[in-house]
Coordinates of C-alpha atoms in Angstrom, one line a residue:
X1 CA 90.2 123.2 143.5
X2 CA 92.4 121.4 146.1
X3 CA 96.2 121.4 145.6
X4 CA 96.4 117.3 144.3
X5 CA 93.6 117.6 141.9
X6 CA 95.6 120.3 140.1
X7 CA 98.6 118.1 140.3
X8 CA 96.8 115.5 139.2
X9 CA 95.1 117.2 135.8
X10 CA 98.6 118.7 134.9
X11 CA 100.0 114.8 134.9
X12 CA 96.8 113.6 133.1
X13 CA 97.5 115.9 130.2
X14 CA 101.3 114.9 129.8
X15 CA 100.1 111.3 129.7
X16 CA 97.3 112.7 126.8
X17 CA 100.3 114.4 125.3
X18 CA 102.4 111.6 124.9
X19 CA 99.3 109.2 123.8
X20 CA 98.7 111.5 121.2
X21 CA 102.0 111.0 119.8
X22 CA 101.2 107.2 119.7
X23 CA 98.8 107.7 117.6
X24 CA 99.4 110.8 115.2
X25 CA 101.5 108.8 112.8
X26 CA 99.2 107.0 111.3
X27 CA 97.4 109.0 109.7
X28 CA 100.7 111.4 108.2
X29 CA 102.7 108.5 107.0
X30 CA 102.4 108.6 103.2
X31 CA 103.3 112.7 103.8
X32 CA 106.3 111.0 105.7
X33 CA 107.0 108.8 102.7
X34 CA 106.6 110.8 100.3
X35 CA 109.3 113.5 101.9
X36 CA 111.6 110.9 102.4
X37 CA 111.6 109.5 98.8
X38 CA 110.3 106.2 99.9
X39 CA 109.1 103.9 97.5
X40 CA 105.1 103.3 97.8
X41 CA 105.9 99.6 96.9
X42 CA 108.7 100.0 99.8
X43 CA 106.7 100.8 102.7
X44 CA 107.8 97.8 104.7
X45 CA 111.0 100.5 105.2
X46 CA 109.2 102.7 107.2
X47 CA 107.4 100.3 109.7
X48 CA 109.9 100.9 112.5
X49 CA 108.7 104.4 112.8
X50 CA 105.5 103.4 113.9
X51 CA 106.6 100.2 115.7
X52 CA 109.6 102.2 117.5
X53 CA 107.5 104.2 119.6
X54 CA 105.4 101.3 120.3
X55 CA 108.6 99.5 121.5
X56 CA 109.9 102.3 123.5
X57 CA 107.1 102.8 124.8
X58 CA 106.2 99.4 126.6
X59 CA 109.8 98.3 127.0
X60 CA 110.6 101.7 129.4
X61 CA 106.9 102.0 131.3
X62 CA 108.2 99.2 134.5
X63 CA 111.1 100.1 135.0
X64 CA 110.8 104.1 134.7
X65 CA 107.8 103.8 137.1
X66 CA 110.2 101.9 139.8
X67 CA 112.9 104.8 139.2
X68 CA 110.2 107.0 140.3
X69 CA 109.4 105.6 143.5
X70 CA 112.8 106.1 144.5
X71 CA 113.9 109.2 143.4
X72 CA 110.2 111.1 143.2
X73 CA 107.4 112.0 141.0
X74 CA 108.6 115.4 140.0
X75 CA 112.2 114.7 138.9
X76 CA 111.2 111.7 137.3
X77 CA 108.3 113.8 135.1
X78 CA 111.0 116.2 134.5
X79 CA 113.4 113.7 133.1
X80 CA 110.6 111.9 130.5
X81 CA 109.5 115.5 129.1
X82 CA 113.2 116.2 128.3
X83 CA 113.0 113.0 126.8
X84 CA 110.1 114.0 125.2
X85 CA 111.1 116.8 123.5
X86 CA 114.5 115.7 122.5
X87 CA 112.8 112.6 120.5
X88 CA 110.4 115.1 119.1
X89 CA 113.1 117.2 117.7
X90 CA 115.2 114.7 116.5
X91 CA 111.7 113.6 114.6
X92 CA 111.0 117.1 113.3
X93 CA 114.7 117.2 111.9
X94 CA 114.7 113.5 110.5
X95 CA 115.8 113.8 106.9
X96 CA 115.9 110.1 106.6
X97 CA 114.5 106.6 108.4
X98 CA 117.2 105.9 110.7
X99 CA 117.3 109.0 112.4
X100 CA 113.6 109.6 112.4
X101 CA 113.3 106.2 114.1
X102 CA 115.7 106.8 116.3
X103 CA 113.6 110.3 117.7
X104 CA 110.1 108.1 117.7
X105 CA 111.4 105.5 119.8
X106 CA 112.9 108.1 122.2
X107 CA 109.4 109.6 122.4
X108 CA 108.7 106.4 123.0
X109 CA 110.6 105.6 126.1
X110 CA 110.1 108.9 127.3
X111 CA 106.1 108.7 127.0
X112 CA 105.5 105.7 128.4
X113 CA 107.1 106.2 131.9
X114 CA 104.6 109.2 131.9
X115 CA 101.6 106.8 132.8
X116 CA 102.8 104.6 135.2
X117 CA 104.7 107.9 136.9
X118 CA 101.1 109.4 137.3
X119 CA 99.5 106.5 138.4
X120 CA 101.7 106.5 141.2
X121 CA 101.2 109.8 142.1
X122 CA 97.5 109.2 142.4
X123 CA 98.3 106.6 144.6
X124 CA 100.7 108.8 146.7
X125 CA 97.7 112.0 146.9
X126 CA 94.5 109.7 147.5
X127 CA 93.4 107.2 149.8
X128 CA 92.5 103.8 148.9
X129 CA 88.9 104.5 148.6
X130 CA 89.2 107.3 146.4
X131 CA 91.9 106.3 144.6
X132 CA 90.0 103.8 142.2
X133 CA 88.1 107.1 140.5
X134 CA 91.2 109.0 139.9
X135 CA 92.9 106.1 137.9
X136 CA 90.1 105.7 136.1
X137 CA 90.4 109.5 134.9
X138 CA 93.9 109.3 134.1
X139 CA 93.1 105.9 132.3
X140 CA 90.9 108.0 130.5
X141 CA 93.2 110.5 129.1
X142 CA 95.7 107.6 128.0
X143 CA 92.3 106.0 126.0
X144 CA 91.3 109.4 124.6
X145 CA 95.1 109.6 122.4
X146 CA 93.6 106.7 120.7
X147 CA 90.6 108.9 119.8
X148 CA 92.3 111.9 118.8
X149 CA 95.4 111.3 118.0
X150 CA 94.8 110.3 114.3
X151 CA 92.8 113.8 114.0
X152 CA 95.3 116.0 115.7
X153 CA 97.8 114.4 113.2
X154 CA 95.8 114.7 110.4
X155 CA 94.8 118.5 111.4
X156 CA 98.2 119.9 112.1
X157 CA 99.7 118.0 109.1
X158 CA 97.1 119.9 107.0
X159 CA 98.1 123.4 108.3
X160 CA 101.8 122.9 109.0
X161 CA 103.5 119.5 107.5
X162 CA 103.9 116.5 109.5
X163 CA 106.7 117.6 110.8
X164 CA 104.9 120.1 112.5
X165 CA 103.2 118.0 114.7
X166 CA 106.9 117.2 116.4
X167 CA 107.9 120.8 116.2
X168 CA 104.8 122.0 118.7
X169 CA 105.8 119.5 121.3
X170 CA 108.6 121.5 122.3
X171 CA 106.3 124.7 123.3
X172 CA 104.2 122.7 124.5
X173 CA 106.9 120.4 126.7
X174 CA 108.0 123.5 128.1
X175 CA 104.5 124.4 129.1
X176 CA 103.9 121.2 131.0
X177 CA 107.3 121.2 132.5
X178 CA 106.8 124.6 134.2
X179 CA 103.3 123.3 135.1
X180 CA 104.9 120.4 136.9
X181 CA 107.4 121.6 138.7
X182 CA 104.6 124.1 140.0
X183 CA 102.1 121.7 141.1
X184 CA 103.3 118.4 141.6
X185 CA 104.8 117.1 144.9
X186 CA 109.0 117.0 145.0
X187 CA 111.1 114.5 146.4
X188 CA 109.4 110.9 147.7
X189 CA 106.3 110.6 149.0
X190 CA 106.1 111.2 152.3
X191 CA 104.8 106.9 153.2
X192 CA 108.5 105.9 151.4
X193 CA 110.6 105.3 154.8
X194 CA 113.1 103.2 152.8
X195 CA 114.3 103.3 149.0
X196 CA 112.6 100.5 147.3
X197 CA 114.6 98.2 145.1
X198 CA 114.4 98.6 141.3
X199 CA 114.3 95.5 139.4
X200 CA 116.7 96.4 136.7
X201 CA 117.4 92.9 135.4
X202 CA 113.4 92.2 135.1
X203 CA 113.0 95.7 133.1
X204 CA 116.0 94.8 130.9
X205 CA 115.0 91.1 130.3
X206 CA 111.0 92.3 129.7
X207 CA 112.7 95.3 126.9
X208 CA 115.4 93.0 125.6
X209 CA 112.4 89.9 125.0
X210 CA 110.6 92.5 122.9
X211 CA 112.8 94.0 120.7
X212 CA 114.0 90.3 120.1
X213 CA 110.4 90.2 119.3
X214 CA 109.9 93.0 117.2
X215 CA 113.4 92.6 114.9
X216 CA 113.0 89.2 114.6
X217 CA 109.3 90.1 112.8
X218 CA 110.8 93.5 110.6
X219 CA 111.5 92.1 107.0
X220 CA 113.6 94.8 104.9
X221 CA 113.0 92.7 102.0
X222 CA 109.6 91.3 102.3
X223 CA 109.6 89.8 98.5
X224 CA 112.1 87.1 99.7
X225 CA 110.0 85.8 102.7
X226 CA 107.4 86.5 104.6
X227 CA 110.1 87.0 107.6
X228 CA 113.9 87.9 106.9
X229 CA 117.2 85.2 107.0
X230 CA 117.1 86.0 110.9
X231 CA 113.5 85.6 111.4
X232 CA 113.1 82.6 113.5
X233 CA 116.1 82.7 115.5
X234 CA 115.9 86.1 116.7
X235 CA 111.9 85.3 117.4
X236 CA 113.0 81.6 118.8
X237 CA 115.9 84.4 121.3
X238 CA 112.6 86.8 122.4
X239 CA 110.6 83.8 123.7
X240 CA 113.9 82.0 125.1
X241 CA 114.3 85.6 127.0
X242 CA 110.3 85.8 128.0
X243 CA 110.9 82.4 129.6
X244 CA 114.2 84.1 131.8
X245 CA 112.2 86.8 132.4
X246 CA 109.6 84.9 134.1
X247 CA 111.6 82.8 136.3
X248 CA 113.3 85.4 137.3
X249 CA 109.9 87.5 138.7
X250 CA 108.9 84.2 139.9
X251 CA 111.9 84.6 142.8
X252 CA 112.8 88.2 142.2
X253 CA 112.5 90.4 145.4
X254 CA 111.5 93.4 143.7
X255 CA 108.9 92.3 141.1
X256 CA 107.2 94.6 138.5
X257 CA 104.1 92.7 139.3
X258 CA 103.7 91.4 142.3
X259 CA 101.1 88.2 141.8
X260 CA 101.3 87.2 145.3
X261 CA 97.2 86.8 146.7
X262 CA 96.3 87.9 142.9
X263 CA 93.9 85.8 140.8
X264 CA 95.9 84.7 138.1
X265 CA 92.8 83.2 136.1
X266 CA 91.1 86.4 135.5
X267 CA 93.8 88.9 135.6
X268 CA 95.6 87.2 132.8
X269 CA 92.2 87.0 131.0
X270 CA 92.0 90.5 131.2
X271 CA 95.6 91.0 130.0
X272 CA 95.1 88.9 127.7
X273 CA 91.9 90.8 126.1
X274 CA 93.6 93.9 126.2
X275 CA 95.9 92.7 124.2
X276 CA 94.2 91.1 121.6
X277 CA 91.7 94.5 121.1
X278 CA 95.1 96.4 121.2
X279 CA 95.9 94.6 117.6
X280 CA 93.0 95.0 116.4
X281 CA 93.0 98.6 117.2
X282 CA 96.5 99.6 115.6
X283 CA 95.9 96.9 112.3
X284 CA 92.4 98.8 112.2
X285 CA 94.8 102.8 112.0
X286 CA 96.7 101.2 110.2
X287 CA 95.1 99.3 107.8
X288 CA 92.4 101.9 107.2
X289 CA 94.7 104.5 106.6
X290 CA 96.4 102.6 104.3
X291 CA 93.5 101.5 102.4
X292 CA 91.9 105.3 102.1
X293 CA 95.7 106.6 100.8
X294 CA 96.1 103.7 98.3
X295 CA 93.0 102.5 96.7
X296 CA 90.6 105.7 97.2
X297 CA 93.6 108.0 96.8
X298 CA 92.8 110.1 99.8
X299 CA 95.3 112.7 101.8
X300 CA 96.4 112.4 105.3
X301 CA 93.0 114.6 106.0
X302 CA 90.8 112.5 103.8
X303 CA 92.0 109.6 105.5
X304 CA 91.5 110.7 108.9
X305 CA 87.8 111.5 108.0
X306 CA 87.3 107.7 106.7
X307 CA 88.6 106.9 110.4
X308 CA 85.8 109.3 112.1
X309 CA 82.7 106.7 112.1
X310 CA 85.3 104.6 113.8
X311 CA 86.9 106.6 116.4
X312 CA 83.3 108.1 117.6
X313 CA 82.0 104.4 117.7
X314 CA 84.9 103.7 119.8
X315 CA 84.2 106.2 122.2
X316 CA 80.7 106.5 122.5
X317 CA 81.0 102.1 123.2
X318 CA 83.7 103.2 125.7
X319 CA 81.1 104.8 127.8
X320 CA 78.2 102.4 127.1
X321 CA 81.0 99.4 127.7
X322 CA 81.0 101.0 131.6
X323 CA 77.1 101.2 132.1
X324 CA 76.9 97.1 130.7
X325 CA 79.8 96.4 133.0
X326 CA 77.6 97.6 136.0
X327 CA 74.3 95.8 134.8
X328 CA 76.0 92.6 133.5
X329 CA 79.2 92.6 134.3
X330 CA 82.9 92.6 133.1
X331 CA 82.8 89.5 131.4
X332 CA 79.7 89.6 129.3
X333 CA 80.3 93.1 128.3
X334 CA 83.8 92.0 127.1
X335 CA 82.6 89.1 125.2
X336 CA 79.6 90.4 123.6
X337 CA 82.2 93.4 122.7
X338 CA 84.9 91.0 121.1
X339 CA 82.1 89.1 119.5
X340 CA 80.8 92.4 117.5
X341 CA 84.4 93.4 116.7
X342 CA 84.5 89.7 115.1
X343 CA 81.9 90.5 113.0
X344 CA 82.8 94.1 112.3
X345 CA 85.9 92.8 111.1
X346 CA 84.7 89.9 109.1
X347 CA 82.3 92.7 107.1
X348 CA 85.4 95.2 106.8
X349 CA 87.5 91.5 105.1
X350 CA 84.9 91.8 102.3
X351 CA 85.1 95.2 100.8
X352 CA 85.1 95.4 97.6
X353 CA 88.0 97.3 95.4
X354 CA 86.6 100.2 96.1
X355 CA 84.7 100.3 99.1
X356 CA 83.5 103.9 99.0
X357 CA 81.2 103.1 96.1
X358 CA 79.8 100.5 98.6
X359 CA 76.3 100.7 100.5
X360 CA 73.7 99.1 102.7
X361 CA 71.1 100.7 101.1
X362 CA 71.3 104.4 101.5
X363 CA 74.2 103.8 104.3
X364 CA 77.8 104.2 102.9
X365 CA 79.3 100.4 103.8
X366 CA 82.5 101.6 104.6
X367 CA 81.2 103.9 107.8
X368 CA 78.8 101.2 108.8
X369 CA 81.4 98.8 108.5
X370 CA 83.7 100.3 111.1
X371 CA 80.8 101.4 113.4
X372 CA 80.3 98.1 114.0
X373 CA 83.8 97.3 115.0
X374 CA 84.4 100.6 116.6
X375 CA 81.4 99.9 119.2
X376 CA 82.9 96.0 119.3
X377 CA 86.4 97.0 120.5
X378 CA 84.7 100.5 122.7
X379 CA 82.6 97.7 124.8
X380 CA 86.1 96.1 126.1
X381 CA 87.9 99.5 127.2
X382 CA 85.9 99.5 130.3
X383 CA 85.8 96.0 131.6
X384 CA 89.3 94.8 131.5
X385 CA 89.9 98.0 133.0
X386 CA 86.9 97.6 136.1
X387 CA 88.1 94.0 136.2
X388 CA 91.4 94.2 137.1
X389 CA 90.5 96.3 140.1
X390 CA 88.8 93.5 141.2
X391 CA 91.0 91.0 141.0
X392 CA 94.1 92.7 142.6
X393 CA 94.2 94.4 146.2
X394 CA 93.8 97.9 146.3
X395 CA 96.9 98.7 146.9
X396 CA 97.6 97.2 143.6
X397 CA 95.2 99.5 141.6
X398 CA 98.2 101.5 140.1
X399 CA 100.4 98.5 139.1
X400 CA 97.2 96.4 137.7
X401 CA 96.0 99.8 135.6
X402 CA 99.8 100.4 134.2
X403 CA 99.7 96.6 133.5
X404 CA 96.2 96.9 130.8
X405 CA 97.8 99.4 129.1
X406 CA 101.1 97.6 129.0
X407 CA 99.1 94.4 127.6
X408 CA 97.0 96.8 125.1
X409 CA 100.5 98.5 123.6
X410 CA 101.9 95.3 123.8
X411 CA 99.5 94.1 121.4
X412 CA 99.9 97.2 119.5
X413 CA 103.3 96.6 119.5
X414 CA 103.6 93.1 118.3
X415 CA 100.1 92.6 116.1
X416 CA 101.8 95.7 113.9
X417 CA 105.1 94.3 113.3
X418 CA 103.3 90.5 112.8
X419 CA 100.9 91.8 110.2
X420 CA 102.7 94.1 108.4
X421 CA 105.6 91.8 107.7
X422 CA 103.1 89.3 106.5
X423 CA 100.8 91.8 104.7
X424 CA 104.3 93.5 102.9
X425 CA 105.2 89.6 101.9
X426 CA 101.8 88.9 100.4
X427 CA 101.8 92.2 98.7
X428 CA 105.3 91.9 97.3
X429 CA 104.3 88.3 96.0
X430 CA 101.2 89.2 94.2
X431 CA 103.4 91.7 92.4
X432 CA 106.2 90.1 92.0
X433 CA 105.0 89.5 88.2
X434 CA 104.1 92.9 87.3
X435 CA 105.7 94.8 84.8
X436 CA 105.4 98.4 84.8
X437 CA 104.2 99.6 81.4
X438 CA 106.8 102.5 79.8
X439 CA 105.3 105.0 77.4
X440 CA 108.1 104.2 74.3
X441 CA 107.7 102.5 71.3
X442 CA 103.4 102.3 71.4
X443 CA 100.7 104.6 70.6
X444 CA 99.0 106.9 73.7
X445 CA 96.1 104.9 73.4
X446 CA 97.4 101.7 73.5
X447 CA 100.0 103.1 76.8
X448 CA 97.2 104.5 78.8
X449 CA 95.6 101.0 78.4
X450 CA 98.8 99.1 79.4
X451 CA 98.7 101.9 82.5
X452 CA 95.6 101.5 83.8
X453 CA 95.3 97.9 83.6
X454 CA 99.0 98.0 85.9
X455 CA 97.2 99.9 88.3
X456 CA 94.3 98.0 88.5
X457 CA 96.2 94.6 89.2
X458 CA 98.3 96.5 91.5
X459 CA 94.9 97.5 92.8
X460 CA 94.0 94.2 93.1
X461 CA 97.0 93.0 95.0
X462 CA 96.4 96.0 97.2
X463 CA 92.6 94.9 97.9
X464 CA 93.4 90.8 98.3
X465 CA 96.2 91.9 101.2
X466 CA 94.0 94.1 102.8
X467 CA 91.2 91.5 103.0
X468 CA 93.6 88.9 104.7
X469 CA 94.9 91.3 107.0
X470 CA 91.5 92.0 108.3
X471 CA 90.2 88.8 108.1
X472 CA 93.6 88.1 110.4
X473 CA 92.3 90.7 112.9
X474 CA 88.7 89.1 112.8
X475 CA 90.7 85.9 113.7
X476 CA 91.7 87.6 117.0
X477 CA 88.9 89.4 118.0
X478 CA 87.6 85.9 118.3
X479 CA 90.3 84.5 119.9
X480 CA 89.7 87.7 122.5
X481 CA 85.7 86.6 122.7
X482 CA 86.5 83.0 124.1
X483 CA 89.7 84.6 126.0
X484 CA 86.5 87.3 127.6
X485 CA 85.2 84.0 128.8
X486 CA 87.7 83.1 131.2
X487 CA 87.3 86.6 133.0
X488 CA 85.2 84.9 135.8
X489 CA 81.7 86.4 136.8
X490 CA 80.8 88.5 139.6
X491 CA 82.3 88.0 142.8
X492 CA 83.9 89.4 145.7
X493 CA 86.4 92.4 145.2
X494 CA 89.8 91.7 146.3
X495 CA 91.4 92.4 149.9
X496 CA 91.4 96.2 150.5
X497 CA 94.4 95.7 152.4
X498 CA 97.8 94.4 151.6
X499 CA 101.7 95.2 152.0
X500 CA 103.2 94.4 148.1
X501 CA 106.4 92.9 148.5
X502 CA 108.4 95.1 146.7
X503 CA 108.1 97.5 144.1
X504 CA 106.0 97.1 141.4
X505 CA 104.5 98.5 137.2
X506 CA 103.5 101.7 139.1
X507 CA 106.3 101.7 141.0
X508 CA 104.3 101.4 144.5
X509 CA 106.5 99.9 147.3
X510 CA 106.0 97.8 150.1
X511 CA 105.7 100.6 153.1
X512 CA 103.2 102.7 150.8
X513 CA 99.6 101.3 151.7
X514 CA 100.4 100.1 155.0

């Protein structure tokens, strides 16, 4: 095996490393609330774990992957896998939200330079031609965190405590460190004559736009509003800072993307659809996790399980989604793969209270149920990604790769914080008469009854905010079927040949294809 595809595989498994860490928390996070003390009622307080990785994640990827370019591949992977590990110890050691936030979100900064890092080093090892395959593998191990992220959680939670799952990151940190520093390229490449520029102010003003975003959507007390005293302004802040950030990559000389000679209809389609399936796909973690811990009273592994018919679906539709793609193409496949996540999600919106006493005849309706929006959301995975190789110059592959995955936890991101404020508000108002029964002063008899007719209204309130929040998700999904529309049919692949102006996502530069 030659010297760069060894380099390669070692980078391709710290990018699965850090995906799985997207993903692991949500299946552990009642074991997280539960050690921390936190109210069931009160889970709106432990939201920015999940949504602080998410935010690190994004807000880090552009501008890490420029820092790359200039300073090289190896040092760069270095620095992220000290990141790494410091945010996964300062998780494993958490003893209360703050702090544990503050060790997911440095995961999360750290992780999400990873992808862009090795994208770039496929693009510094393989020529054009090649080069296509090999960011499709390592856009593979980003996709397969998604898979098996909410199993590895679930498993090492079982044997060792969620906490854990953050402890065996450093072993395994150190592992991929020593691999790295054997195997992967040091310094620059070796087509870098000049150091690029780094487009510091475009990085800050993406980061600062969503974490205006995000805090402007977190509601501490979610039976007061539906989004806190802040709310609006801070959101009315991220989309007056979107607009700066725009204008400024509009004349900056060292964009993250570079749209010069691009498409613009179809490659913001694409982002666009990426985006949408990337809400779906964290609501649909997070929501089914939620529903199998609170009305079928399942454990982190119990919930996991419900998740399984799901996350196979999802795959095996991943690899069907690439076969269509060639036969059809891109945009059909993406459509008619928004269009059955619509409907999987419009069946999932009618479960009843408890879903697991549900069928289709001898089928259980809660598997069959997410098959169907498993497959819906697997068919998209590999058209937005084919797509956007066609509708950038090669020597934008990296950049236009990084930028799908940047739209897809972008709509992580943002569709989590969005629907979870709103589905804590609802929740907290279809409570907010609710009395819970005490055991004084009345017969056990007459107290169990008081008791299990609480739960069952709190059941109740639990079911109705569910249903929304999915019927919410089936909202988008078809949004993201007429958004698949606009992708554009078959045509000509773009320009094999073109000098980027500057930097860019990936962090390619304007001497590296010439």
């Amino acid at each position: 095996m030659s010297s760069r595809r060894v380099a390669i595989g070692v980078a391709g498994a710290v990018v699965l490393l850090a995906a799985l860490d997207a993903y692991v928390i949500t299946t552990v996070l009642f074991d997280i609330v539960k050690d921390l003390s936190i109210p069931v009622n009160h889970l709106e307080r432990v939201t920015p774990v999940v949504t602080g990785f998410l935010f690190g994640y994004v807000a880090a990827m552009p501008l890490l992957g420029q820092l790359s370019d200039r300073f090289g591949r190896r040092p760069l992977l270095h620095l992220c896998l000290v990141g790494f590990a410091a945010g996964s110890l300062l998780t494993a050691l958490a003893r209360g939200v703050p702090l544990l936030v503050a060790g997911r979100t440095l995961q999360g900064v750290a992780g999400g330079a990873l992808l862009p890092i090795t994208m770039a080093l496929a693009g510094d090892l393989w020529e054009e031609r090649q080069r296509p395959v090999v960011l499709g593998a390592v856009g593979a191990a980003q996709e397969l965190g998604s898979v098996l992220g909410p199993l590895y959680g679930a498993g090492v939670a079982a044997a060792l405590g969620w906490r854990g799952i953050f402890w065996i990151n450093l072993p395994l940190t150190v592992l991929a460190m020593a691999a790295v520093q054997v195997t992967v390229p040091g310094g620059r490449a070796a087509h870098q004559t000049v150091r690029p520029r780094i487009d510091v102010v475009g990085g800050l003003l993406l980061a600062t736009a969503l974490g205006l975003l995000v805090a402007g959507s977190y509601n501490p007390e979610p039976d007061k509003g539906t989004l806190p005293s802040w709310g609006l302004p801070v959101l009315a802040g991220g989309l007056v800072v979107i607009v700066a950030f725009v204008l400024w990559e509009a004349r900056s000389p060292a964009k993250l993307l570079d749209l010069d000679g691009v498409r613009k209809r179809p490659l913001f389609a694409t982002l666009g659809v990426s985006m949408l399936a990337g809400a779906a796909l964290m609501v649909t973690l997070w929501g089914v996790q939620l529903t199998a811990q609170t009305l079928l009273r399942k454990d982190a592994v119990g919930g996991a399980l419900v998740l399984v018919w799901f996350l196979l679906a999802l795959t095996v539709a991943a690899v069907l989604g690439g076969l269509l793609a060639r036969r059809v193409g891109e945009r059909w496949t993406a459509v008619a793969g928004m269009a059955v996540a619509t409907a999987g999600y419009l069946m999932i919106a009618g479960w009843p209270v408890d879903p697991a006493a549900a069928h289709y005849g001898p089928l259980p309706r809660m598997d069959v149920d997410l098959v169907v929006a498993g497959l819906g959301l697997g068919l998209v995975v590999a058209p937005v990604s084919s797509m956007v190789l066609r509708v950038v110059p090669a020597a934008q592959h990296g950049v236009a790769s990084a930028a799908v995955v940047v739209a897809r936890m972008m709509g992580m991101l943002l569709g989590l914080a969005g629907l979870s404020a709103w589905g804590f508000h609802r929740f907290q108002s279809l409570t907010r008469n609710l009395v819970m029964p005490l055991p004084f002063g009345v017969p056990k008899e007459e107290a169990r009854r008081q008791l299990k007719t609480y739960l069952a209204a709190v059941d109740d309130a639990l079911h109705i905010e569910y249903q929304e929040i999915f019927l919410i998700v089936a909202v988008l999904c078809a949004l993201g079927t007429v958004t698949a529309l606009m992708l554009g049919g078959r045509s000509k692949p773009a320009p094999a040949e073109r000098t980027p102006a500057g930097p860019s996502l990936t962090g390619e530069t304007s001497t590296a294809r010439s």
